[in-house]
mmCIF file of C-alpha atoms in Angstrom:
data_model
loop_
_atom_site.group_PDB
_atom_site.id
_atom_site.type_symbol
_atom_site.label_atom_id
_atom_site.label_comp_id
_atom_site.label_asym_id
_atom_site.label_seq_id
_atom_site.Cartn_x
_atom_site.Cartn_y
_atom_site.Cartn_z
ATOM 1 C CA MET A 1 10.933 -3.025 43.410
ATOM 2 C CA THR A 2 8.149 -0.988 45.655
ATOM 3 C CA ALA A 3 5.381 -3.472 46.528
ATOM 4 C CA ASP A 4 3.384 -2.003 42.865
ATOM 5 C CA ALA A 5 6.314 -3.224 40.498
ATOM 6 C CA GLN A 6 6.401 -6.371 42.060
ATOM 7 C CA THR A 7 2.437 -6.497 41.431
ATOM 8 C CA ALA A 8 2.772 -5.869 38.052
ATOM 9 C CA ASP A 9 5.880 -8.153 37.689
ATOM 10 C CA ALA A 10 3.443 -10.914 38.806
ATOM 11 C CA ALA A 11 0.884 -9.838 36.355
ATOM 12 C CA ALA A 12 3.058 -9.400 33.512
ATOM 13 C CA PRO A 13 1.589 -11.384 30.216
ATOM 14 C CA SER A 14 3.885 -13.933 28.747
ATOM 15 C CA ILE A 15 6.352 -13.303 25.964
ATOM 16 C CA PRO A 16 4.663 -15.203 23.362
ATOM 17 C CA ARG A 17 1.350 -12.634 24.321
ATOM 18 C CA LEU A 18 3.885 -9.635 24.625
ATOM 19 C CA LEU A 19 5.020 -10.498 20.937
ATOM 20 C CA VAL A 20 1.477 -9.982 20.244
ATOM 21 C CA ILE A 21 0.434 -7.099 22.042
ATOM 22 C CA VAL A 22 3.490 -4.998 22.051
ATOM 23 C CA PHE A 23 5.881 -6.034 19.865
ATOM 24 C CA LEU A 24 4.065 -6.139 16.691
ATOM 25 C CA PRO A 25 1.677 -3.081 17.021
ATOM 26 C CA PHE A 26 5.121 -1.052 17.636
ATOM 27 C CA ALA A 27 6.466 -3.196 14.585
ATOM 28 C CA GLY A 28 3.980 -1.320 12.563
ATOM 29 C CA GLY A 29 4.779 1.738 13.078
ATOM 30 C CA TYR A 30 8.695 1.155 12.222
ATOM 31 C CA PHE A 31 7.426 -0.451 9.712
ATOM 32 C CA LEU A 32 6.093 2.302 8.173
ATOM 33 C CA SER A 33 8.921 4.633 8.926
ATOM 34 C CA TYR A 34 11.832 2.813 7.414
ATOM 35 C CA LEU A 35 9.115 2.560 4.464
ATOM 36 C CA PHE A 36 8.682 6.032 4.176
ATOM 37 C CA ARG A 37 12.373 6.771 4.600
ATOM 38 C CA SER A 38 13.539 4.699 1.266
ATOM 39 C CA ILE A 39 10.151 5.192 -0.828
ATOM 40 C CA ASN A 40 12.215 8.297 -2.241
ATOM 41 C CA ALA A 41 14.767 6.181 -3.710
ATOM 42 C CA VAL A 42 12.262 4.623 -6.282
ATOM 43 C CA ILE A 43 9.789 7.872 -6.673
ATOM 44 C CA ALA A 44 13.175 9.824 -7.579
ATOM 45 C CA PRO A 45 12.787 10.041 -11.165
ATOM 46 C CA GLN A 46 9.075 10.787 -11.109
ATOM 47 C CA LEU A 47 9.695 13.480 -8.557
ATOM 48 C CA THR A 48 12.557 14.844 -10.756
ATOM 49 C CA ALA A 49 11.010 14.680 -13.493
ATOM 50 C CA GLU A 50 7.018 16.138 -12.477
ATOM 51 C CA VAL A 51 8.582 18.553 -9.825
ATOM 52 C CA GLY A 52 11.409 19.442 -12.061
ATOM 53 C CA LEU A 53 14.087 18.461 -9.393
ATOM 54 C CA THR A 54 18.339 18.858 -9.062
ATOM 55 C CA ALA A 55 20.405 16.537 -7.205
ATOM 56 C CA ALA A 56 20.416 18.918 -4.864
ATOM 57 C CA ASP A 57 16.960 19.390 -4.425
ATOM 58 C CA LEU A 58 16.362 15.875 -4.431
ATOM 59 C CA GLY A 59 18.406 15.384 -1.464
ATOM 60 C CA LEU A 60 17.485 18.259 0.085
ATOM 61 C CA LEU A 61 13.809 16.979 -0.033
ATOM 62 C CA THR A 62 14.131 13.764 0.750
ATOM 63 C CA SER A 63 16.669 15.176 3.957
ATOM 64 C CA CYS A 64 13.780 17.075 5.252
ATOM 65 C CA TYR A 65 12.007 13.897 6.800
ATOM 66 C CA PHE A 66 15.583 13.416 9.097
ATOM 67 C CA LEU A 67 15.676 17.026 9.957
ATOM 68 C CA ALA A 68 12.347 17.068 11.620
ATOM 69 C CA PHE A 69 13.281 13.389 12.464
ATOM 70 C CA ALA A 70 16.020 14.696 14.305
ATOM 71 C CA SER A 71 14.954 18.056 15.504
ATOM 72 C CA PHE A 72 12.549 16.271 17.393
ATOM 73 C CA GLN A 73 14.414 13.522 19.512
ATOM 74 C CA LEU A 74 15.199 15.669 22.315
ATOM 75 C CA PRO A 75 12.067 16.347 22.792
ATOM 76 C CA LEU A 76 10.415 13.294 22.296
ATOM 77 C CA GLY A 77 13.683 11.709 24.666
ATOM 78 C CA VAL A 78 12.046 13.579 28.221
ATOM 79 C CA LEU A 79 7.782 12.529 26.182
ATOM 80 C CA LEU A 80 9.001 8.700 26.457
ATOM 81 C CA ASP A 81 10.236 9.282 30.027
ATOM 82 C CA ARG A 82 7.693 10.308 31.129
ATOM 83 C CA TYR A 83 4.477 9.302 29.237
ATOM 84 C CA GLY A 84 5.342 6.130 28.115
ATOM 85 C CA PRO A 85 6.076 4.620 24.598
ATOM 86 C CA ARG A 86 2.229 3.629 23.757
ATOM 87 C CA ARG A 87 0.740 7.308 24.041
ATOM 88 C CA VAL A 88 3.605 8.858 22.962
ATOM 89 C CA GLN A 89 3.512 6.795 19.455
ATOM 90 C CA SER A 90 0.110 6.506 18.743
ATOM 91 C CA VAL A 91 -0.073 10.624 18.729
ATOM 92 C CA LEU A 92 3.330 10.845 16.601
ATOM 93 C CA LEU A 93 1.842 8.714 13.922
ATOM 94 C CA LEU A 94 -0.755 10.893 13.242
ATOM 95 C CA SER A 95 1.810 13.819 12.102
ATOM 96 C CA ALA A 96 3.252 11.397 9.657
ATOM 97 C CA ALA A 97 -0.590 10.270 8.191
ATOM 98 C CA ILE A 98 -1.037 13.948 7.961
ATOM 99 C CA GLY A 99 2.478 14.722 5.766
ATOM 100 C CA ALA A 100 1.448 11.896 3.771
ATOM 101 C CA LEU A 101 -1.877 13.345 2.796
ATOM 102 C CA LEU A 102 -0.087 16.716 2.061
ATOM 103 C CA PHE A 103 2.796 14.682 0.056
ATOM 104 C CA ALA A 104 0.141 13.258 -2.289
ATOM 105 C CA ILE A 105 -1.254 16.270 -2.828
ATOM 106 C CA GLY A 106 1.851 18.882 -2.801
ATOM 107 C CA GLY A 107 2.616 20.265 -6.111
ATOM 108 C CA SER A 108 6.031 21.855 -5.595
ATOM 109 C CA LEU A 109 9.259 21.628 -3.770
ATOM 110 C CA ALA A 110 8.378 23.992 -0.914
ATOM 111 C CA GLU A 111 5.478 22.159 -0.113
ATOM 112 C CA LEU A 112 6.358 18.771 -0.633
ATOM 113 C CA ALA A 113 9.663 19.338 1.415
ATOM 114 C CA ILE A 114 6.879 20.826 4.169
ATOM 115 C CA ALA A 115 4.716 17.250 3.851
ATOM 116 C CA ARG A 116 7.985 15.268 3.937
ATOM 117 C CA ALA A 117 9.188 17.013 7.499
ATOM 118 C CA LEU A 118 5.766 16.020 8.596
ATOM 119 C CA ILE A 119 6.540 12.621 8.081
ATOM 120 C CA GLY A 120 9.479 12.901 9.577
ATOM 121 C CA LEU A 121 8.225 13.725 12.721
ATOM 122 C CA GLY A 122 5.371 11.350 12.763
ATOM 123 C CA ALA A 123 8.202 8.787 12.198
ATOM 124 C CA ALA A 124 10.496 9.955 14.769
ATOM 125 C CA GLY A 125 9.416 8.262 17.635
ATOM 126 C CA GLY A 126 8.914 4.649 15.471
ATOM 127 C CA LEU A 127 12.447 3.013 16.973
ATOM 128 C CA MET A 128 13.146 4.568 20.080
ATOM 129 C CA SER A 129 9.764 4.001 21.625
ATOM 130 C CA SER A 130 10.161 0.648 20.397
ATOM 131 C CA PHE A 131 12.973 0.879 22.367
ATOM 132 C CA LYS A 132 11.404 2.121 25.137
ATOM 133 C CA ALA A 133 8.508 -0.559 25.312
ATOM 134 C CA ILE A 134 11.441 -3.213 25.013
ATOM 135 C CA THR A 135 13.698 -2.242 28.047
ATOM 136 C CA LEU A 136 9.917 -1.570 29.529
ATOM 137 C CA TRP A 137 8.591 -5.265 28.843
ATOM 138 C CA PHE A 138 11.292 -7.668 28.102
ATOM 139 C CA PRO A 139 13.840 -9.344 29.948
ATOM 140 C CA LYS A 140 17.293 -6.973 29.788
ATOM 141 C CA GLU A 141 19.589 -10.071 28.539
ATOM 142 C CA ARG A 142 17.764 -10.813 25.786
ATOM 143 C CA TRP A 143 17.425 -7.379 24.484
ATOM 144 C CA PRO A 144 19.981 -6.919 21.902
ATOM 145 C CA LEU A 145 18.674 -10.371 19.776
ATOM 146 C CA ILE A 146 14.885 -8.971 20.645
ATOM 147 C CA ASN A 147 16.394 -5.444 19.289
ATOM 148 C CA GLY A 148 17.756 -6.819 15.924
ATOM 149 C CA CYS A 149 14.425 -8.580 15.446
ATOM 150 C CA PHE A 150 12.518 -5.213 15.934
ATOM 151 C CA LEU A 151 15.169 -3.657 13.370
ATOM 152 C CA ALA A 152 14.248 -6.190 10.853
ATOM 153 C CA MET A 153 10.899 -4.852 10.667
ATOM 154 C CA GLY A 154 11.866 -2.001 9.601
ATOM 155 C CA GLY A 155 13.698 -3.558 6.768
ATOM 156 C CA LEU A 156 10.550 -5.127 5.886
ATOM 157 C CA GLY A 157 9.908 -1.516 5.215
ATOM 158 C CA ALA A 158 12.922 -0.828 3.290
ATOM 159 C CA ILE A 159 11.458 -4.268 1.404
ATOM 160 C CA ALA A 160 8.452 -2.748 0.138
ATOM 161 C CA ALA A 161 9.727 0.622 -0.392
ATOM 162 C CA THR A 162 11.735 -1.482 -3.849
ATOM 163 C CA ALA A 163 10.228 -3.695 -5.914
ATOM 164 C CA PRO A 164 6.881 -3.966 -4.076
ATOM 165 C CA LEU A 165 6.569 -0.389 -4.765
ATOM 166 C CA GLU A 166 7.697 -0.483 -8.227
ATOM 167 C CA GLU A 167 4.889 -3.187 -8.746
ATOM 168 C CA ALA A 168 2.454 -0.461 -7.268
ATOM 169 C CA LEU A 169 3.526 2.446 -9.564
ATOM 170 C CA GLU A 170 2.147 -0.360 -12.200
ATOM 171 C CA VAL A 171 -1.280 0.756 -10.396
ATOM 172 C CA THR A 172 -1.187 4.360 -9.907
ATOM 173 C CA ASP A 173 0.777 6.641 -9.477
ATOM 174 C CA TRP A 174 3.605 7.664 -6.476
ATOM 175 C CA ARG A 175 0.305 10.393 -5.181
ATOM 176 C CA GLY A 176 -2.227 7.619 -4.982
ATOM 177 C CA VAL A 177 0.765 5.203 -2.773
ATOM 178 C CA PHE A 178 0.656 7.979 -0.515
ATOM 179 C CA LEU A 179 -2.612 8.525 -0.067
ATOM 180 C CA ILE A 180 -2.744 4.793 1.013
ATOM 181 C CA LEU A 181 -0.085 5.062 3.500
ATOM 182 C CA ALA A 182 -1.786 7.797 4.526
ATOM 183 C CA ALA A 183 -4.956 5.829 6.163
ATOM 184 C CA VAL A 184 -2.707 2.415 7.222
ATOM 185 C CA THR A 185 -0.799 5.256 9.100
ATOM 186 C CA VAL A 186 -3.380 6.424 10.863
ATOM 187 C CA ALA A 187 -4.751 2.606 11.215
ATOM 188 C CA VAL A 188 -1.138 1.544 13.001
ATOM 189 C CA ALA A 189 -1.590 4.567 15.562
ATOM 190 C CA ALA A 190 -5.262 3.290 16.541
ATOM 191 C CA VAL A 191 -3.569 -0.324 16.982
ATOM 192 C CA ILE A 192 -1.197 1.360 19.520
ATOM 193 C CA ARG A 193 -3.295 3.179 21.445
ATOM 194 C CA PHE A 194 -6.049 1.166 22.061
ATOM 195 C CA VAL A 195 -4.372 -2.439 22.235
ATOM 196 C CA VAL A 196 -0.669 -1.800 23.105
ATOM 197 C CA PRO A 197 -0.991 -2.264 27.629
ATOM 198 C CA GLU A 198 0.754 0.411 29.580
ATOM 199 C CA ARG A 199 3.374 0.198 32.013
ATOM 200 C CA ALA A 200 3.941 3.301 34.089
ATOM 201 C CA ALA A 201 4.944 1.823 37.017
ATOM 202 C CA HIS A 202 8.791 1.041 35.433
ATOM 203 C CA GLY A 203 11.357 3.252 34.344
ATOM 204 C CA VAL A 204 9.013 6.271 34.022
ATOM 205 C CA ALA A 205 10.917 9.912 35.164
ATOM 206 C CA GLY A 206 10.019 11.066 38.157
ATOM 207 C CA GLY A 207 10.568 15.343 38.960
ATOM 208 C CA THR A 208 10.012 18.241 37.709
ATOM 209 C CA LEU A 209 10.187 19.007 33.365
ATOM 210 C CA GLN A 210 13.097 20.766 34.129
ATOM 211 C CA GLU A 211 14.170 18.103 36.077
ATOM 212 C CA GLN A 212 13.886 15.540 33.192
ATOM 213 C CA ILE A 213 15.490 18.184 30.670
ATOM 214 C CA ALA A 214 18.368 18.536 32.964
ATOM 215 C CA GLY A 215 18.587 14.418 32.711
ATOM 216 C CA PHE A 216 20.524 14.536 29.619
ATOM 217 C CA LYS A 217 23.207 16.516 31.084
ATOM 218 C CA THR A 218 23.903 12.630 32.389
ATOM 219 C CA VAL A 219 24.045 11.837 29.162
ATOM 220 C CA PHE A 220 26.189 14.227 27.021
ATOM 221 C CA VAL A 221 28.814 14.021 29.417
ATOM 222 C CA ASP A 222 29.452 10.387 29.569
ATOM 223 C CA ARG A 223 32.421 9.147 28.175
ATOM 224 C CA LEU A 224 30.771 6.030 26.556
ATOM 225 C CA PHE A 225 28.290 7.952 24.800
ATOM 226 C CA TRP A 226 31.404 10.115 23.360
ATOM 227 C CA ARG A 227 33.457 6.818 22.662
ATOM 228 C CA VAL A 228 30.292 5.434 20.433
ATOM 229 C CA ALA A 229 28.557 8.188 18.686
ATOM 230 C CA PRO A 230 30.954 9.258 16.124
ATOM 231 C CA LEU A 231 31.038 5.943 14.425
ATOM 232 C CA THR A 232 27.322 5.313 15.393
ATOM 233 C CA ILE A 233 26.853 9.178 13.653
ATOM 234 C CA THR A 234 28.928 8.076 9.986
ATOM 235 C CA THR A 235 28.247 4.601 9.768
ATOM 236 C CA MET A 236 24.154 5.553 9.812
ATOM 237 C CA THR A 237 24.603 8.622 7.577
ATOM 238 C CA ALA A 238 25.929 6.162 4.958
ATOM 239 C CA ASN A 239 23.619 3.775 5.283
ATOM 240 C CA LEU A 240 20.552 5.968 5.623
ATOM 241 C CA ALA A 241 21.906 8.180 2.727
ATOM 242 C CA ILE A 242 22.953 5.800 0.731
ATOM 243 C CA GLN A 243 19.755 2.748 1.143
ATOM 244 C CA GLY A 244 17.500 5.773 1.369
ATOM 245 C CA LEU A 245 17.924 7.031 -1.818
ATOM 246 C CA TRP A 246 21.840 7.740 -3.189
ATOM 247 C CA ALA A 247 21.966 3.804 -3.844
ATOM 248 C CA GLY A 248 19.225 3.911 -6.986
ATOM 249 C CA PRO A 249 20.835 6.674 -9.152
ATOM 250 C CA TRP A 250 24.210 4.648 -8.253
ATOM 251 C CA LEU A 251 23.360 1.772 -9.938
ATOM 252 C CA ARG A 252 21.168 3.571 -13.144
ATOM 253 C CA ASP A 253 24.118 5.675 -13.795
ATOM 254 C CA VAL A 254 27.224 3.456 -12.748
ATOM 255 C CA ALA A 255 26.253 -0.272 -12.723
ATOM 256 C CA GLY A 256 24.163 0.691 -15.626
ATOM 257 C CA LEU A 257 21.234 -0.862 -14.780
ATOM 258 C CA ASP A 258 17.209 -0.088 -15.979
ATOM 259 C CA ARG A 259 14.352 1.391 -13.665
ATOM 260 C CA HIS A 260 13.434 -3.125 -13.259
ATOM 261 C CA GLY A 261 16.777 -3.597 -12.437
ATOM 262 C CA VAL A 262 17.528 -1.065 -10.515
ATOM 263 C CA ALA A 263 14.304 -1.783 -8.323
ATOM 264 C CA GLY A 264 15.813 -5.905 -8.188
ATOM 265 C CA TYR A 265 18.760 -4.620 -6.857
ATOM 266 C CA LEU A 266 17.510 -2.224 -3.811
ATOM 267 C CA LEU A 267 15.056 -5.181 -3.130
ATOM 268 C CA ALA A 268 17.772 -7.475 -2.385
ATOM 269 C CA ILE A 269 19.669 -4.878 -0.711
ATOM 270 C CA ALA A 270 16.709 -4.571 1.637
ATOM 271 C CA THR A 271 16.372 -8.129 2.219
ATOM 272 C CA SER A 272 19.790 -8.542 2.855
ATOM 273 C CA MET A 273 19.583 -5.428 5.158
ATOM 274 C CA THR A 274 16.385 -7.490 7.473
ATOM 275 C CA ILE A 275 18.566 -10.287 7.391
ATOM 276 C CA GLY A 276 21.282 -8.405 9.093
ATOM 277 C CA PHE A 277 19.197 -6.869 11.712
ATOM 278 C CA VAL A 278 18.494 -9.995 13.292
ATOM 279 C CA ALA A 279 21.927 -11.628 12.404
ATOM 280 C CA SER A 280 23.695 -8.660 14.443
ATOM 281 C CA GLY A 281 21.123 -9.598 17.302
ATOM 282 C CA ALA A 282 21.658 -13.072 17.394
ATOM 283 C CA LEU A 283 25.430 -12.766 16.970
ATOM 284 C CA ALA A 284 25.856 -10.223 20.128
ATOM 285 C CA ASP A 285 23.222 -12.602 21.759
ATOM 286 C CA VAL A 286 25.795 -15.756 20.940
ATOM 287 C CA CYS A 287 29.009 -13.585 22.051
ATOM 288 C CA GLY A 288 27.356 -12.227 24.979
ATOM 289 C CA ARG A 289 26.674 -15.897 26.129
ATOM 290 C CA ARG A 290 30.998 -16.525 25.524
ATOM 291 C CA GLY A 291 31.519 -13.656 27.513
ATOM 292 C CA ILE A 292 32.159 -11.168 24.287
ATOM 293 C CA GLY A 293 30.801 -7.810 24.732
ATOM 294 C CA LEU A 294 28.940 -5.814 22.641
ATOM 295 C CA ILE A 295 31.980 -3.254 22.059
ATOM 296 C CA PRO A 296 34.241 -5.641 20.032
ATOM 297 C CA VAL A 297 31.184 -6.459 18.257
ATOM 298 C CA ILE A 298 30.089 -3.420 16.833
ATOM 299 C CA GLY A 299 33.695 -1.852 15.945
ATOM 300 C CA TRP A 300 34.346 -5.301 13.830
ATOM 301 C CA MET A 301 30.951 -4.765 12.637
ATOM 302 C CA ALA A 302 31.266 -1.621 11.445
ATOM 303 C CA GLY A 303 35.142 -1.808 9.953
ATOM 304 C CA SER A 304 33.492 -4.842 7.676
ATOM 305 C CA PHE A 305 30.784 -2.373 6.678
ATOM 306 C CA ILE A 306 33.121 0.389 5.808
ATOM 307 C CA LEU A 307 35.804 -2.214 3.724
ATOM 308 C CA THR A 308 31.948 -3.364 1.746
ATOM 309 C CA GLN A 309 31.715 1.022 1.228
ATOM 310 C CA ALA A 310 35.462 1.312 -0.248
ATOM 311 C CA VAL A 311 34.632 -1.766 -2.691
ATOM 312 C CA ILE A 312 31.414 0.202 -4.209
ATOM 313 C CA THR A 313 32.896 3.628 -3.646
ATOM 314 C CA PHE A 314 35.881 2.857 -5.618
ATOM 315 C CA GLU A 315 33.946 1.066 -8.144
ATOM 316 C CA LEU A 316 36.154 -2.680 -7.750
ATOM 317 C CA MET A 317 33.019 -4.763 -9.308
ATOM 318 C CA PRO A 318 30.755 -2.248 -10.515
ATOM 319 C CA THR A 319 27.664 -4.539 -12.077
ATOM 320 C CA ALA A 320 28.066 -6.985 -8.888
ATOM 321 C CA MET A 321 25.016 -7.252 -6.542
ATOM 322 C CA MET A 322 27.522 -9.555 -3.760
ATOM 323 C CA PRO A 323 28.731 -5.771 -2.608
ATOM 324 C CA TRP A 324 25.385 -4.311 -1.830
ATOM 325 C CA LEU A 325 24.702 -7.335 -0.099
ATOM 326 C CA ALA A 326 27.532 -7.250 2.389
ATOM 327 C CA PHE A 327 26.423 -3.362 2.495
ATOM 328 C CA GLY A 328 22.446 -4.299 3.440
ATOM 329 C CA LEU A 329 24.318 -7.358 5.331
ATOM 330 C CA LEU A 330 26.662 -4.804 8.054
ATOM 331 C CA ALA A 331 24.535 -1.627 7.744
ATOM 332 C CA ASN A 332 23.502 -2.124 11.209
ATOM 333 C CA GLY A 333 25.574 -3.139 13.196
ATOM 334 C CA ALA A 334 26.067 0.682 14.674
ATOM 335 C CA ALA A 335 22.247 -0.136 16.536
ATOM 336 C CA LEU A 336 23.805 -2.517 18.882
ATOM 337 C CA VAL A 337 24.870 0.933 20.303
ATOM 338 C CA TYR A 338 21.821 1.536 21.339
ATOM 339 C CA PRO A 339 21.105 -1.756 23.826
ATOM 340 C CA LEU A 340 24.716 -1.157 25.203
ATOM 341 C CA LEU A 341 23.335 2.036 26.060
ATOM 342 C CA ASN A 342 20.478 1.223 27.975
ATOM 343 C CA ARG A 343 21.981 -1.492 29.914
ATOM 344 C CA HIS A 344 24.935 1.432 30.557
ATOM 345 C CA PHE A 345 22.537 4.381 31.875
ATOM 346 C CA ALA A 346 19.459 3.677 34.205
ATOM 347 C CA ILE A 347 16.387 2.480 33.283
ATOM 348 C CA SER A 348 14.732 6.013 33.829
ATOM 349 C CA LEU A 349 17.329 7.723 31.359
ATOM 350 C CA ALA A 350 16.939 5.088 29.154
ATOM 351 C CA GLY A 351 14.376 6.633 26.502
ATOM 352 C CA ARG A 352 16.778 10.303 26.372
ATOM 353 C CA ALA A 353 19.627 8.257 25.805
ATOM 354 C CA SER A 354 18.518 6.232 22.804
ATOM 355 C CA THR A 355 17.096 10.109 21.664
ATOM 356 C CA GLY A 356 19.956 12.040 22.844
ATOM 357 C CA LEU A 357 22.346 9.693 20.066
ATOM 358 C CA ASN A 358 19.176 9.025 17.801
ATOM 359 C CA MET A 359 19.045 13.028 17.167
ATOM 360 C CA LEU A 360 23.195 13.221 16.512
ATOM 361 C CA ALA A 361 22.503 10.459 13.984
ATOM 362 C CA PHE A 362 19.826 11.550 12.332
ATOM 363 C CA PHE A 363 20.752 15.247 12.100
ATOM 364 C CA GLY A 364 24.694 13.468 10.178
ATOM 365 C CA ALA A 365 22.115 11.596 7.856
ATOM 366 C CA PHE A 366 20.078 14.476 7.099
ATOM 367 C CA ALA A 367 23.346 16.602 6.357
ATOM 368 C CA GLY A 368 24.900 13.460 4.474
ATOM 369 C CA GLN A 369 21.894 13.083 2.249
ATOM 370 C CA TYR A 370 21.838 16.936 1.438
ATOM 371 C CA LEU A 371 25.574 16.961 0.731
ATOM 372 C CA LEU A 372 25.848 13.875 -1.360
ATOM 373 C CA GLY A 373 23.263 15.937 -3.119
ATOM 374 C CA ALA A 374 25.364 19.476 -3.679
ATOM 375 C CA ALA A 375 28.778 17.087 -4.207
ATOM 376 C CA ILE A 376 27.660 15.308 -6.994
ATOM 377 C CA ASP A 377 26.218 18.278 -8.723
ATOM 378 C CA LEU A 378 28.887 19.506 -8.752
ATOM 379 C CA TRP A 379 30.215 17.489 -11.866
ATOM 380 C CA PRO A 380 28.352 18.026 -15.119
ATOM 381 C CA LEU A 381 25.570 15.401 -15.838
ATOM 382 C CA ALA A 382 26.517 12.982 -18.086
ATOM 383 C CA GLU A 383 25.374 12.808 -21.358
ATOM 384 C CA SER A 384 22.840 10.029 -20.566
ATOM 385 C CA GLY A 385 21.408 12.932 -18.259
ATOM 386 C CA GLY A 386 22.093 10.884 -15.549
ATOM 387 C CA TYR A 387 25.343 11.881 -13.030
ATOM 388 C CA ARG A 388 29.155 10.853 -13.622
ATOM 389 C CA PRO A 389 30.292 7.653 -11.573
ATOM 390 C CA GLU A 390 33.661 10.193 -10.643
ATOM 391 C CA ALA A 391 30.838 12.292 -8.940
ATOM 392 C CA TYR A 392 29.987 9.503 -7.163
ATOM 393 C CA ARG A 393 32.834 7.995 -6.041
ATOM 394 C CA TRP A 394 34.149 11.370 -4.780
ATOM 395 C CA ALA A 395 30.670 11.878 -2.486
ATOM 396 C CA PHE A 396 31.005 8.762 -1.546
ATOM 397 C CA GLY A 397 34.872 8.387 -0.588
ATOM 398 C CA GLY A 398 34.355 11.674 1.224
ATOM 399 C CA LEU A 399 31.573 10.017 3.480
ATOM 400 C CA LEU A 400 34.192 7.010 3.888
ATOM 401 C CA ALA A 401 36.687 8.676 4.909
ATOM 402 C CA LEU A 402 34.805 10.163 7.765
ATOM 403 C CA GLN A 403 34.252 6.543 8.902
ATOM 404 C CA CYS A 404 37.307 5.505 8.945
ATOM 405 C CA THR A 405 38.484 7.873 11.131
ATOM 406 C CA SER A 406 35.697 7.837 13.792
ATOM 407 C CA LEU A 407 36.802 4.268 13.616
ATOM 408 C CA LEU A 408 40.281 4.984 14.498
ATOM 409 C CA TRP A 409 38.647 7.118 18.108
ATOM 410 C CA TYR A 410 36.303 4.422 18.355
ATOM 411 C CA PHE A 411 39.285 1.785 18.466
ATOM 412 C CA LEU A 412 41.874 4.150 20.617
ATOM 413 C CA PRO A 413 43.671 2.157 23.132
ATOM 414 C CA GLY A 414 42.413 1.618 26.239
ATOM 415 C CA ARG A 415 38.830 2.079 25.267
ATOM 416 C CA THR A 416 37.306 -0.811 24.300
ATOM 417 C CA SER A 417 37.053 -2.418 27.515
ATOM 418 C CA GLU A 418 33.191 -3.326 28.538
ATOM 419 C CA PRO A 419 31.053 -0.676 30.578
ATOM 420 C CA GLU A 420 29.804 -1.486 34.063
ATOM 421 C CA THR A 421 25.911 -1.451 33.601
ATOM 422 C CA ALA A 422 24.150 1.354 35.680
ATOM 423 C CA ARG A 423 21.943 -0.529 36.882
#
């Protein structure tokens, strides 16, 4: 460690102060990222009626967020490792603000899709910049717990996109909501820019831009990376595609809930998911203290998540809230892969390792959200005007099969030992 780095460590703020000047500002950006990600699940009926969208159109429009989000992950990794999370995230959020403004005034599928893509671009750093900031400022033995608490802030964004959003739609329409969100996003960007401190002496990649881009080769040829990638991609796709959009229509068409009932269930799912973020981090922390690594914890949480989806997919308890509460609670067990990778790779590669995996996961979410809609459209509409239960059953079942396959790959014999850290 250099003398400058030692001096920086000596001057590092206390943990309570770090929570205020680092954790909370980045949490505000991730809150907005998850709110933008989930908002279409509630405003879908208004969008469908006003713009005239099919299920495939709705899936494509909503998934434009994921397409732009995923496409920017590799450049994001280089930028985070080169310039640090503070500068990168504050600039990106301005794109989300512009996208929200354009979404508020858009009148066609094309205009809304472009706006949604700008939002996705602006939200692309919400989680990864925060993980990078956590690796820079907080002790590594606490990363799973701190990451879990941070992810809970995204859960609060998902909560805001349910019943609270439904109440806001009683006061204004979806266009008014997006105008408000544009202003709030600019405010959060300013807080990150002017409140969060820099820590350039730690974890900043040196060398030329070409050398930094070449660092992705280290990530993409790593055996651990490809052990965890399929499970992370498929489980995150299921979570993001279903909770972020298709849970709402399913609850309407299969469970038979009205508009307020759907919003109430979505609120319960988001609340359960928020609890699950913290619980998964705490579980990993407790297991770590007892000598149980992250790999088995991730695997068994993912397996439980798959079983929960099977109950929903095959309508074993179609009107019960319990399966959906379990869905939310277990949905983000795969997020523990990120601290696993950050421990495995050198800190100067942390941004590229996380964004490399995130790129694959969100391309999966883009494909999943759109293809679920396309699959549902293969069946004619029900007499009520909604989608048929068998359409959901086949669409969700295909996604479930992919997750089962990836779980088998994850648990192949000889592949479950905890990797050595590269630190």
